[in-house]
Short mmCIF file of C-alpha atoms and ligand atoms in Angstrom, two decimals:
data_model
loop_
_atom_site.label_atom_id
_atom_site.label_comp_id
_atom_site.label_asym_id
_atom_site.label_seq_id
_atom_site.Cartn_x
_atom_site.Cartn_y
_atom_site.Cartn_z
CA MET Y 451 0.00 0.00 0.00
CA ASN Y 452 1.02 3.61 -0.39
CA THR Y 453 2.99 5.68 2.08
CA VAL Y 454 -0.18 7.09 3.62
CA PHE Y 455 -0.68 3.76 5.38
CA GLN Y 456 3.03 3.38 6.26
CA ASN Y 457 3.00 6.80 7.93
CA ALA Y 458 -0.25 6.33 9.84
CA PRO Y 459 0.13 6.55 13.64
CA ALA Y 460 -0.63 3.28 15.45
CA GLY Y 461 -2.34 4.80 18.51
CA GLU Y 462 -5.95 5.96 18.72
CA PRO Y 463 -7.51 8.44 18.28
CA GLU Y 464 -4.43 9.97 16.54
CA ARG Y 465 -4.68 7.38 13.77
CA GLN Y 466 -8.26 8.35 12.98
CA TYR Y 467 -7.52 12.09 12.99
CA TYR Y 468 -4.74 11.30 10.52
CA PHE Y 469 -7.16 9.46 8.21
CA MET Y 470 -9.75 12.25 8.52
CA GLU Y 471 -7.09 14.61 7.24
CA GLU Y 472 -6.15 12.20 4.41
CA CYS Y 473 -9.81 11.84 3.37
CA ARG Y 474 -10.08 15.62 3.31
CA ARG Y 475 -7.00 15.81 1.09
CA LEU Y 476 -8.43 13.25 -1.33
CA LEU Y 477 -11.79 14.97 -1.49
CA ARG Y 478 -10.28 18.40 -2.06
CA GLN Y 479 -8.49 17.45 -5.24
CA PRO Y 480 -9.18 19.66 -8.26
CA GLY Y 481 -12.34 18.67 -10.09
CA GLN Y 482 -13.68 16.73 -7.14
CA LYS Y 483 -17.24 17.81 -6.36
CA PRO Y 484 -18.19 18.01 -2.67
CA LEU Y 485 -19.73 14.79 -1.37
CA ARG Y 486 -22.96 14.95 0.62
CA PHE Y 487 -23.88 12.38 3.25
CA CYS Y 488 -27.04 11.22 4.97
CA ILE Y 489 -27.19 9.09 8.12
CA ILE Y 490 -30.30 7.03 8.86
CA THR Y 491 -30.46 5.82 12.44
CA PHE Y 492 -32.56 2.98 13.83
CA GLY Y 493 -32.92 1.84 17.44
CA CYS Y 494 -32.13 3.33 20.80
CA GLN Y 495 -30.25 6.31 22.22
CA MET Y 496 -26.96 4.41 22.01
CA ASN Y 497 -27.32 4.35 18.26
CA ALA Y 498 -28.43 7.99 18.16
CA LYS Y 499 -25.28 8.89 20.07
CA ASP Y 500 -23.13 6.76 17.75
CA SER Y 501 -24.64 8.53 14.75
CA GLU Y 502 -23.58 11.88 16.19
CA LYS Y 503 -20.03 10.52 16.26
CA LEU Y 504 -20.32 9.25 12.66
CA GLU Y 505 -21.50 12.68 11.57
CA GLY Y 506 -18.64 14.42 13.39
CA ILE Y 507 -16.12 12.15 11.66
CA LEU Y 508 -17.64 12.64 8.19
CA LEU Y 509 -17.60 16.43 8.54
CA ARG Y 510 -13.93 16.27 9.54
CA CYS Y 511 -13.31 14.06 6.50
CA GLY Y 512 -14.52 16.93 4.35
CA LEU Y 513 -17.98 15.63 3.43
CA LYS Y 514 -21.00 17.89 3.62
CA ALA Y 515 -24.13 17.33 5.72
CA GLY Y 516 -27.68 17.82 4.46
CA GLY Y 517 -27.92 15.02 1.92
CA THR Y 518 -31.18 13.11 1.54
CA GLU Y 519 -31.43 9.34 1.34
CA LYS Y 520 -32.42 9.59 -2.33
CA GLN Y 521 -29.68 12.00 -3.36
CA ALA Y 522 -26.71 11.79 -1.00
CA ASP Y 523 -23.34 10.56 -2.29
CA LEU Y 524 -22.92 8.49 0.89
CA VAL Y 525 -25.82 7.02 2.85
CA ILE Y 526 -25.06 5.33 6.18
CA TYR Y 527 -27.60 3.05 7.84
CA ASN Y 528 -26.92 2.69 11.57
CA THR Y 529 -28.90 -0.45 12.32
CA CYS Y 530 -30.78 -2.00 15.25
CA THR Y 531 -31.66 -5.66 15.67
CA VAL Y 532 -33.46 -5.74 19.02
CA ARG Y 533 -36.70 -6.91 17.36
CA GLU Y 534 -37.47 -8.42 13.98
CA ASN Y 535 -39.27 -5.21 12.93
CA ALA Y 536 -36.04 -3.24 13.14
CA ASN Y 537 -34.38 -5.64 10.69
CA LYS Y 538 -37.34 -5.48 8.32
CA LYS Y 539 -37.16 -1.70 8.23
CA LEU Y 540 -33.55 -1.86 7.10
CA TYR Y 541 -34.38 -4.30 4.29
CA GLY Y 542 -37.07 -1.86 3.10
CA HIS Y 543 -34.50 0.93 2.86
CA LEU Y 544 -31.92 -1.30 1.19
CA GLY Y 545 -34.46 -2.32 -1.46
CA LEU Y 546 -34.86 1.33 -2.38
CA MET Y 547 -31.12 1.90 -2.29
CA LYS Y 548 -30.50 -1.03 -4.61
CA SER Y 549 -32.44 0.60 -7.45
CA LEU Y 550 -30.91 4.02 -6.73
CA CYS Y 551 -27.39 2.60 -6.86
CA GLU Y 552 -28.11 0.75 -10.08
CA LYS Y 553 -29.03 4.09 -11.65
CA ASN Y 554 -25.98 5.82 -10.19
CA PRO Y 555 -23.09 3.46 -9.35
CA GLU Y 556 -21.00 6.37 -8.04
CA ARG Y 557 -23.13 6.47 -4.90
CA MET Y 558 -21.76 4.90 -1.74
CA THR Y 559 -23.75 2.97 0.86
CA ALA Y 560 -22.57 2.00 4.34
CA VAL Y 561 -24.28 -0.26 6.86
CA CYS Y 562 -23.12 -0.35 10.48
CA GLY Y 563 -24.42 -0.82 14.01
CA CYS Y 564 -25.95 -3.66 15.97
CA MET Y 565 -27.28 -5.78 13.10
CA MET Y 566 -23.80 -5.99 11.60
CA GLN Y 567 -22.55 -7.79 14.71
CA GLU Y 568 -24.63 -10.80 13.59
CA PRO Y 569 -22.64 -12.95 11.14
CA ASP Y 570 -25.80 -14.17 9.37
CA GLU Y 571 -26.84 -10.60 8.63
CA VAL Y 572 -23.42 -9.68 7.28
CA GLY Y 573 -23.64 -12.77 5.04
CA ARG Y 574 -27.04 -11.63 3.80
CA MET Y 575 -25.70 -8.13 3.06
CA ARG Y 576 -22.81 -9.53 1.02
CA LYS Y 577 -25.01 -11.90 -0.93
CA ASN Y 578 -28.19 -9.89 -1.52
CA TYR Y 579 -26.91 -6.31 -1.51
CA PRO Y 580 -23.57 -6.34 -3.33
CA PHE Y 581 -23.71 -2.58 -3.89
CA ILE Y 582 -22.90 -1.89 -0.20
CA ASP Y 583 -19.46 -0.26 0.06
CA LEU Y 584 -18.77 -0.24 3.80
CA ILE Y 585 -19.85 -2.68 6.50
CA PHE Y 586 -18.74 -2.25 10.09
CA GLY Y 587 -20.10 -3.01 13.55
CA THR Y 588 -20.64 -1.40 16.93
CA HIS Y 589 -17.13 -1.85 18.34
CA ASN Y 590 -15.26 0.01 15.61
CA ILE Y 591 -17.43 2.94 14.53
CA PHE Y 592 -14.50 5.16 15.50
CA ARG Y 593 -12.61 3.73 12.48
CA LEU Y 594 -15.03 5.15 9.91
CA SER Y 595 -12.45 7.58 8.50
CA GLU Y 596 -9.90 4.83 7.89
CA LEU Y 597 -12.47 2.59 6.17
CA LEU Y 598 -13.76 5.47 4.08
CA TYR Y 599 -10.24 6.44 3.07
CA ARG Y 600 -9.51 2.89 1.88
CA ARG Y 601 -12.78 2.80 -0.06
CA LEU Y 602 -12.16 6.20 -1.70
CA LEU Y 603 -8.61 5.29 -2.62
CA THR Y 604 -9.14 1.76 -3.92
CA GLY Y 605 -12.82 1.70 -4.92
CA GLN Y 606 -13.04 -1.60 -3.08
CA LYS Y 607 -15.70 -2.72 -0.63
CA GLN Y 608 -14.55 -2.55 3.02
CA ILE Y 609 -15.89 -5.02 5.58
CA ASP Y 610 -14.57 -4.71 9.12
CA ILE Y 611 -16.37 -6.39 12.00
CA TRP Y 612 -14.87 -6.89 15.45
CA GLU Y 613 -16.21 -9.66 17.65
CA GLY Y 614 -15.67 -7.63 20.79
CA THR Y 615 -13.41 -5.04 22.35
CA ASP Y 616 -12.17 -3.73 25.65
CA GLN Y 617 -11.10 -0.51 23.99
CA ILE Y 618 -12.94 2.77 24.62
CA VAL Y 619 -11.74 5.34 22.09
CA GLU Y 620 -12.46 8.85 23.37
CA ASP Y 621 -12.10 12.34 21.98
CA LEU Y 622 -13.36 11.89 18.47
CA PRO Y 623 -15.35 14.62 16.77
CA SER Y 624 -19.10 14.51 17.33
CA VAL Y 625 -22.01 16.68 16.24
CA ARG Y 626 -24.90 17.26 18.60
CA LYS Y 627 -28.43 17.20 17.27
CA TYR Y 628 -29.53 19.80 19.84
CA ALA Y 629 -27.48 22.77 21.05
CA PHE Y 630 -28.89 22.65 24.59
CA LYS Y 631 -29.08 18.94 25.42
CA ALA Y 632 -26.78 16.00 24.90
CA GLY Y 633 -26.44 12.29 25.55
CA VAL Y 634 -23.27 11.17 27.34
CA ASN Y 635 -22.19 7.52 27.28
CA ILE Y 636 -21.19 6.44 30.75
CA MET Y 637 -20.82 2.77 29.87
CA TYR Y 638 -20.95 0.46 26.89
CA GLY Y 639 -22.27 -3.08 26.44
CA CYS Y 640 -24.30 -5.26 28.78
CA ASN Y 641 -23.57 -8.29 30.97
CA ASN Y 642 -27.10 -9.16 31.98
CA PHE Y 643 -28.04 -11.63 29.28
CA CYS Y 644 -31.80 -11.39 29.68
CA THR Y 645 -32.76 -14.53 27.77
CA TYR Y 646 -34.80 -12.74 25.07
CA CYS Y 647 -32.26 -10.01 24.36
CA ILE Y 648 -29.68 -9.73 21.59
CA VAL Y 649 -28.00 -6.58 22.97
CA PRO Y 650 -25.22 -8.32 24.99
CA TYR Y 651 -24.23 -10.22 21.84
CA VAL Y 652 -24.10 -7.19 19.56
CA ARG Y 653 -22.82 -4.57 22.02
CA GLY Y 654 -20.34 -6.76 23.89
CA ARG Y 655 -19.34 -6.88 27.55
CA GLU Y 656 -20.08 -4.09 29.97
CA ARG Y 657 -17.37 -1.41 30.09
CA SER Y 658 -17.67 1.72 32.24
CA ARG Y 659 -15.90 4.94 31.35
CA GLU Y 660 -13.69 6.57 33.98
CA PRO Y 661 -15.63 9.17 35.98
CA GLU Y 662 -12.99 11.82 35.17
CA ASP Y 663 -13.52 11.30 31.43
CA ILE Y 664 -17.30 11.57 31.83
CA LEU Y 665 -17.01 14.72 33.94
CA LYS Y 666 -14.60 16.29 31.46
CA GLU Y 667 -17.13 15.70 28.68
CA VAL Y 668 -20.00 17.09 30.78
CA ARG Y 669 -17.95 20.20 31.66
CA GLU Y 670 -17.13 20.77 28.01
CA LEU Y 671 -20.79 20.38 27.07
CA ALA Y 672 -21.81 22.87 29.76
CA ALA Y 673 -19.20 25.34 28.48
CA ASP Y 674 -20.73 24.87 25.04
CA GLY Y 675 -24.22 25.85 26.23
CA VAL Y 676 -25.69 22.45 27.11
CA THR Y 677 -28.06 22.57 30.10
CA GLU Y 678 -29.48 19.03 30.03
CA VAL Y 679 -27.44 15.83 29.92
CA MET Y 680 -28.76 12.30 29.52
CA LEU Y 681 -26.36 9.70 30.93
CA LEU Y 682 -26.53 6.61 28.74
CA GLY Y 683 -25.97 2.92 29.44
CA GLN Y 684 -27.90 -0.35 29.08
CA ASN Y 685 -27.89 -0.72 32.85
CA VAL Y 686 -26.69 2.51 34.44
CA ASN Y 687 -27.28 1.13 37.94
CA SER Y 688 -24.31 -1.19 37.58
CA TYR Y 689 -22.06 1.68 36.44
CA GLY Y 690 -18.53 1.72 37.80
CA LYS Y 691 -18.48 -1.72 39.40
CA THR Y 692 -15.68 -3.00 37.17
CA LEU Y 693 -13.44 0.08 37.30
CA ASP Y 694 -10.03 -0.20 38.99
CA ASN Y 695 -11.32 2.33 41.52
CA PRO Y 696 -15.00 1.38 41.70
CA VAL Y 697 -17.52 4.23 41.78
CA SER Y 698 -21.28 3.83 42.19
CA PHE Y 699 -23.76 5.36 39.79
CA ALA Y 700 -25.16 7.45 42.64
CA GLN Y 701 -21.67 8.86 43.32
CA LEU Y 702 -21.23 9.67 39.65
CA LEU Y 703 -24.58 11.49 39.63
CA LYS Y 704 -23.51 13.60 42.60
CA ARG Y 705 -20.38 14.65 40.75
CA VAL Y 706 -22.24 15.44 37.54
CA GLU Y 707 -24.61 17.54 39.61
CA GLU Y 708 -21.67 19.71 40.71
CA VAL Y 709 -20.96 20.79 37.13
CA GLU Y 710 -21.90 24.42 36.80
CA GLY Y 711 -24.24 25.25 33.94
CA ILE Y 712 -25.89 21.82 33.90
CA ARG Y 713 -29.46 22.29 35.10
CA ARG Y 714 -31.05 18.95 34.30
CA ILE Y 715 -29.73 15.40 34.51
CA ARG Y 716 -31.50 12.37 33.05
CA PHE Y 717 -30.37 8.78 32.65
CA MET Y 718 -31.31 5.59 30.75
CA THR Y 719 -31.79 2.72 31.54
CA SER Y 720 -32.19 1.50 35.11
CA HIS Y 721 -32.31 -2.22 35.77
CA PRO Y 722 -34.57 -2.87 38.78
CA LYS Y 723 -32.22 -5.51 40.23
CA ASP Y 724 -29.41 -2.96 40.73
CA LEU Y 725 -31.35 0.12 41.82
CA SER Y 726 -29.84 1.10 45.18
CA ASP Y 727 -31.20 3.03 48.16
CA GLU Y 728 -28.19 5.30 47.69
CA LEU Y 729 -29.52 6.23 44.23
CA ILE Y 730 -33.02 6.92 45.55
CA ASP Y 731 -31.51 9.14 48.22
CA VAL Y 732 -29.38 11.08 45.75
CA MET Y 733 -32.36 11.57 43.43
CA LYS Y 734 -34.57 12.66 46.29
CA HIS Y 735 -32.20 15.41 47.39
CA SER Y 736 -31.17 16.55 43.96
CA ALA Y 737 -32.25 19.82 42.40
CA LYS Y 738 -31.04 18.74 38.98
CA ILE Y 739 -31.92 15.07 38.53
CA CYS Y 740 -35.18 14.96 36.63
CA ARG Y 741 -38.32 13.55 38.15
CA HIS Y 742 -38.44 10.63 35.76
CA LEU Y 743 -37.34 7.04 36.08
CA HIS Y 744 -37.59 4.47 33.32
CA LEU Y 745 -37.77 1.14 35.13
CA PRO Y 746 -38.36 -1.73 32.70
CA LEU Y 747 -40.70 -4.36 34.14
CA GLN Y 748 -40.76 -6.79 31.17
CA SER Y 749 -43.27 -9.05 32.93
CA GLY Y 750 -45.38 -8.99 36.09
CA SER Y 751 -45.07 -12.76 36.58
CA THR Y 752 -42.24 -14.00 38.80
CA ARG Y 753 -42.17 -17.27 36.86
CA ILE Y 754 -41.66 -15.47 33.55
CA LEU Y 755 -39.16 -13.04 35.09
CA ALA Y 756 -37.07 -16.04 36.16
CA ALA Y 757 -37.24 -17.51 32.65
CA MET Y 758 -36.19 -14.10 31.34
CA ASN Y 759 -33.20 -14.09 33.73
CA ARG Y 760 -34.22 -10.68 35.06
CA ARG Y 761 -33.15 -11.55 38.61
CA TYR Y 762 -35.99 -9.83 40.47
CA THR Y 763 -39.47 -11.00 41.41
CA ALA Y 764 -42.84 -9.36 40.85
CA GLU Y 765 -43.00 -8.71 44.60
CA SER Y 766 -39.56 -7.08 44.81
CA TYR Y 767 -40.33 -4.94 41.75
CA LEU Y 768 -43.61 -3.74 43.24
CA ALA Y 769 -41.93 -3.01 46.58
CA LEU Y 770 -39.28 -0.98 44.74
CA ALA Y 771 -41.87 0.97 42.76
CA GLN Y 772 -43.81 1.71 45.95
CA LYS Y 773 -40.65 2.84 47.73
CA LEU Y 774 -39.84 5.18 44.84
CA ARG Y 775 -43.34 6.65 44.88
CA ARG Y 776 -43.12 7.12 48.64
CA GLU Y 777 -39.66 8.71 48.66
CA ILE Y 778 -40.07 10.86 45.55
CA PRO Y 779 -43.80 11.58 45.22
CA ASP Y 780 -43.54 13.70 42.07
CA LEU Y 781 -41.54 11.04 40.21
CA SER Y 782 -42.89 9.87 36.89
CA LEU Y 783 -42.40 6.13 36.36
CA THR Y 784 -42.26 4.62 32.89
CA THR Y 785 -41.52 1.09 31.76
CA ASP Y 786 -40.99 -1.52 29.03
CA ILE Y 787 -43.14 -4.65 28.88
CA ILE Y 788 -42.83 -7.71 26.65
CA VAL Y 789 -45.95 -9.68 25.75
CA GLY Y 790 -45.86 -13.30 24.60
CA PHE Y 791 -42.53 -14.44 26.04
CA PRO Y 792 -42.22 -18.26 25.58
CA GLY Y 793 -44.32 -20.11 28.12
CA GLU Y 794 -46.43 -17.06 29.05
CA THR Y 795 -49.84 -18.33 30.19
CA GLU Y 796 -53.05 -16.35 30.58
CA GLU Y 797 -52.30 -16.28 34.31
CA ASP Y 798 -48.79 -14.86 33.76
CA PHE Y 799 -50.22 -12.22 31.47
CA GLU Y 800 -52.89 -11.30 34.05
CA ALA Y 801 -50.06 -10.80 36.57
CA THR Y 802 -48.53 -8.24 34.19
CA MET Y 803 -51.90 -6.48 33.83
CA GLU Y 804 -52.24 -6.42 37.62
CA MET Y 805 -48.77 -4.91 38.02
CA VAL Y 806 -49.68 -2.17 35.57
CA ARG Y 807 -52.86 -1.45 37.55
CA ARG Y 808 -50.90 -1.26 40.79
CA VAL Y 809 -47.86 0.74 39.67
CA ARG Y 810 -49.91 3.04 37.39
CA TYR Y 811 -47.13 3.93 34.97
CA ASP Y 812 -47.05 7.40 33.48
CA SER Y 813 -46.33 5.69 30.21
CA ALA Y 814 -45.16 2.29 29.01
CA PHE Y 815 -43.58 0.89 25.89
CA THR Y 816 -45.21 -2.43 25.09
CA PHE Y 817 -43.52 -4.93 22.77
CA LEU Y 818 -44.56 -8.19 21.21
CA TYR Y 819 -41.91 -10.78 22.02
CA SER Y 820 -39.60 -11.15 19.03
CA ARG Y 821 -37.57 -14.32 18.62
CA ARG Y 822 -33.88 -13.39 18.24
CA THR Y 823 -31.64 -16.11 16.84
CA GLY Y 824 -28.79 -16.92 19.21
CA THR Y 825 -30.61 -15.96 22.40
CA PRO Y 826 -31.64 -18.70 24.89
CA ALA Y 827 -35.35 -17.79 24.66
CA ALA Y 828 -35.39 -18.51 20.93
CA LYS Y 829 -34.94 -22.20 21.70
CA MET Y 830 -37.41 -22.33 24.60
CA GLU Y 831 -40.52 -24.44 24.38
CA GLY Y 832 -43.98 -22.91 24.48
CA GLN Y 833 -43.52 -20.12 21.93
CA VAL Y 834 -46.82 -18.24 22.14
CA PRO Y 835 -48.93 -18.32 18.95
CA ASP Y 836 -49.16 -14.95 17.18
CA ASP Y 837 -52.94 -14.56 17.53
CA ILE Y 838 -52.82 -15.07 21.31
CA ALA Y 839 -49.85 -12.72 21.73
CA HIS Y 840 -51.56 -10.04 19.62
CA ALA Y 841 -54.80 -10.28 21.59
CA ARG Y 842 -52.88 -9.90 24.87
CA PHE Y 843 -50.86 -7.03 23.44
CA ASP Y 844 -54.06 -5.15 22.51
CA ARG Y 845 -55.49 -5.65 26.01
CA LEU Y 846 -52.29 -4.42 27.65
CA LEU Y 847 -51.99 -1.42 25.36
CA ALA Y 848 -55.57 -0.34 26.10
CA LEU Y 849 -54.90 -0.55 29.86
CA VAL Y 850 -51.56 1.25 29.67
CA GLN Y 851 -53.09 4.06 27.60
CA LYS Y 852 -56.07 4.49 29.90
CA ILE Y 853 -53.88 4.74 33.02
CA SER Y 854 -51.33 6.93 31.28
CA ALA Y 855 -54.02 9.42 30.22
CA GLU Y 856 -55.36 9.54 33.78
CA GLU Y 857 -51.92 9.93 35.33
CA SER Y 858 -50.62 12.53 32.96
CA SER Y 859 -53.48 14.91 33.67
CA ARG Y 860 -52.68 15.08 37.37
CA ASP Y 861 -50.63 18.28 37.12
CA THR Y 862 -53.29 20.29 35.27
CA GLY Y 863 -53.40 23.83 36.67
CA ARG Y 864 -49.86 23.73 38.06
CA VAL Y 865 -46.88 25.79 36.92
CA MET Y 866 -43.84 23.73 36.02
CA ASP Y 867 -40.49 24.40 34.39
CA ALA Y 868 -40.23 23.36 30.75
CA LEU Y 869 -37.07 23.15 28.66
CA VAL Y 870 -38.11 24.44 25.24
CA GLU Y 871 -36.97 21.96 22.58
CA GLU Y 872 -38.55 23.11 19.33
CA VAL Y 873 -41.23 25.15 17.62
CA SER Y 874 -43.80 23.59 15.36
CA GLY Y 875 -42.95 23.83 11.69
CA ASP Y 876 -46.55 24.49 10.62
CA GLY Y 877 -46.44 28.20 11.46
CA SER Y 878 -48.98 27.78 14.28
CA GLY Y 879 -46.73 29.73 16.67
CA MET Y 880 -46.54 26.89 19.20
CA ALA Y 881 -43.42 25.89 21.10
CA THR Y 882 -42.79 22.48 22.66
CA GLY Y 883 -41.16 22.08 26.04
CA ARG Y 884 -40.23 19.08 28.16
CA LEU Y 885 -41.08 19.00 31.85
CA SER Y 886 -38.73 17.49 34.41
CA ASN Y 887 -41.00 14.41 34.51
CA ASN Y 888 -40.51 13.97 30.76
CA VAL Y 889 -44.06 14.99 29.79
CA MET Y 890 -44.32 17.47 26.90
CA VAL Y 891 -46.19 20.78 26.92
CA HIS Y 892 -47.21 22.84 23.88
CA PHE Y 893 -47.64 26.58 24.39
CA PRO Y 894 -47.57 29.78 22.31
CA GLY Y 895 -43.93 30.70 21.73
CA ASP Y 896 -41.31 31.32 19.06
CA ALA Y 897 -37.85 30.05 18.14
CA SER Y 898 -36.11 32.55 20.44
CA LEU Y 899 -37.22 30.37 23.37
CA ILE Y 900 -35.45 27.21 22.20
CA GLY Y 901 -33.01 25.96 24.83
CA LYS Y 902 -34.52 28.06 27.64
CA ILE Y 903 -36.04 26.68 30.82
CA LEU Y 904 -39.28 28.57 31.51
CA PRO Y 905 -42.18 28.32 33.93
CA VAL Y 906 -45.30 27.21 32.04
CA ARG Y 907 -48.84 26.91 33.37
CA LEU Y 908 -50.39 23.58 32.40
CA LEU Y 909 -53.87 24.51 31.24
CA ALA Y 910 -55.26 21.29 29.83
CA SER Y 911 -54.15 17.69 29.48
CA LYS Y 912 -54.41 16.07 26.06
CA GLY Y 913 -53.64 12.55 27.24
CA PHE Y 914 -49.92 12.40 26.54
CA TYR Y 915 -49.11 16.09 26.59
CA TYR Y 916 -50.36 19.40 27.95
CA ILE Y 917 -51.46 22.64 26.37
CA GLY Y 918 -50.06 25.49 28.43
CA GLU Y 919 -49.05 29.12 28.55
CA GLN Y 920 -45.92 30.92 29.62
CA THR Y 921 -46.17 32.59 32.98
CA ASP Y 922 -43.90 34.69 35.16
CA GLY Y 923 -44.38 31.94 37.69
CA ILE Y 924 -45.18 34.29 40.54
CA GLY Y 925 -47.47 32.81 43.13
CA ASP Y 926 -47.42 29.08 42.63
CA TYR Y 927 -43.91 28.79 41.18
CA ALA Y 928 -42.82 26.81 44.24
CA VAL Y 929 -44.72 23.76 42.96
CA SER Y 930 -42.42 23.34 39.97
CA GLY Y 931 -40.05 20.37 40.25
CA ASP Y 932 -36.76 22.20 40.67
CA GLU Y 933 -38.03 24.89 43.03
CA GLU Y 934 -39.71 22.45 45.32
CA GLN Y 935 -36.46 20.61 45.82
CA MET Y 936 -34.61 23.83 46.56
CA VAL Y 937 -37.19 24.67 49.21
CA ASN Y 938 -36.73 21.22 50.73
CA ARG Y 939 -32.98 21.50 51.06
N1 SAH T 2223 -31.12 -2.24 28.66
C1 SAH T 2223 -32.46 -1.91 28.70
C2 SAH T 2223 -33.28 -2.23 27.47
C3 SAH T 2223 -32.68 -2.32 26.13
S1 SAH T 2223 -33.71 -2.95 24.86
C4 SAH T 2223 -33.06 -2.64 29.86
O1 SAH T 2223 -32.60 -3.64 30.30
O2 SAH T 2223 -34.09 -2.22 30.29
C5 SAH T 2223 -35.20 -2.03 25.07
C6 SAH T 2223 -36.40 -2.87 25.32
O3 SAH T 2223 -36.66 -3.71 24.21
C7 SAH T 2223 -36.31 -3.84 26.49
O4 SAH T 2223 -36.55 -3.23 27.71
C8 SAH T 2223 -37.33 -4.88 26.15
O5 SAH T 2223 -38.59 -4.54 26.68
C9 SAH T 2223 -37.41 -4.81 24.63
N2 SAH T 2223 -36.87 -6.02 24.03
C10 SAH T 2223 -35.59 -6.46 24.06
N3 SAH T 2223 -35.49 -7.63 23.40
C11 SAH T 2223 -36.73 -7.94 22.94
C12 SAH T 2223 -37.28 -9.03 22.21
N4 SAH T 2223 -36.53 -10.05 21.82
N5 SAH T 2223 -38.61 -9.00 21.91
C13 SAH T 2223 -39.38 -7.97 22.31
N6 SAH T 2223 -38.91 -6.93 23.02
C14 SAH T 2223 -37.61 -6.91 23.34
FE1 SF4 T 2224 -30.98 -6.55 27.09
FE2 SF4 T 2224 -31.34 -7.20 29.61
FE3 SF4 T 2224 -29.06 -6.02 28.86
FE4 SF4 T 2224 -31.31 -4.63 28.88
S1 SF4 T 2224 -30.30 -5.53 30.68
S2 SF4 T 2224 -29.79 -4.69 27.27
S3 SF4 T 2224 -32.83 -6.15 28.27
S4 SF4 T 2224 -29.77 -8.05 28.27
FE1 F3S T 2225 -30.02 -0.18 20.75
FE2 F3S T 2225 -31.15 -1.71 18.94
FE3 F3S T 2225 -28.60 -1.88 19.37
S1 F3S T 2225 -32.02 -1.14 20.86
S2 F3S T 2225 -28.25 -1.32 21.48
S3 F3S T 2225 -29.70 -0.10 18.61
S4 F3S T 2225 -29.95 -3.58 18.98
#
């Protein structure tokens, strides 16, 4: 190979910065038209965060943002494989891309993310979609510039999948979707191996970042105008356990709270088995940690929970939910529930319905069980027939929606702080803000409010959101989440 490769630094991230510069040099040659890219992201916040990194790298490589899927010179699909539906969506997009690439062979297509950590899927990509130029997985997204450089230079397809890694490559460029809020990875991977779940196989073993690195990133974000951070991990409650100097998640939260300029802290996701009293205490006394906890239940039947390897019982989950409600009364609780796990009987399903009636979630994501090849549950006996699973799903959804509508109207008439996220594009003059408890409020306002935290009076509940109006907050301002905590301290 040419001297560019001989001269490349071996260490990361220096090596990638070197290839970003080399890509830029290639793309700046006379006669070369600027290349536009488009990133299409499936799945969870981990993938959204990864896509911000991909975008940062591509901009540094000298490509331009703002391409559309139909017209961009490079389209990247950042895939998810948590349920069959996610895979199907990708195939739909690739079908379209196939005909577009036939018309214009100059176009480049990349596929990365969780689905590419499954060897069968990579095989399918190679066989059925030969036009794909770059294939890489979750462990090596930081190497995009090197792969792209090789593809640009040689015109050859690049496939690079790592089975796992203990490497955490920091300090790569990244582009935030919002100026005022940002996701921050605090850990990668998952060690829980819930029997239905593919994530531990495609995201690898759990690795926590050093608290100092996390705090440095949060401080930099605050200096850049970010007021809300979302700490990300598949199981944030087990954060820090494997570090050389172990730190608990609650201790990390306390330190993030000290960062000046940060006004709101959120996190995703909490596993009920690891949620400590220390965390409840820190949340309770915090002025910045939002009044929202996503606490996936998965099933309300202890028998099914054991088969799922969730390592808590229905009773211990309910006791935890009740403790949370008691300790932090204004907390909004949300959850994930799977319907139709192998072996689920009518009685097991009724136990889930009963749990929903007792916990009264503010909202819940309900999923039909999806059989993921390679997971233990895929081979379990008693796979639930589709018609039964669908009927149960409909019953659960109706219950969840009824309770959620009742719960989310409980703050009508109050004044609460909202972080303004966007204004509606239809010219109706309405702004959208997020309350500490994660509920949205629409109120008259313009783009100058975006990124501000304002007191808003909640006038009417529309089921999943409120209609409100801006207020100076005088009088009943003390009922808003943040103020109330300050009064308590
Ligand atoms: N780490 C998080 C969840 C990550 S996946 C946690 O443990 O809570 C997000 C949600 O997808 C899960 O909570 C689960 O409800 C759902 N899910 C995961 N695998 C699934 C499968 N095979 N079928 C249906 N839903 C699934
Ligand atoms: Fe999947 Fe369970 Fe890990 Fe969540 S905790 S990512 S559901 S294995
Ligand atoms: Fe997330 Fe889907 Fe991967 S849920 S971790 S993007 S499989």
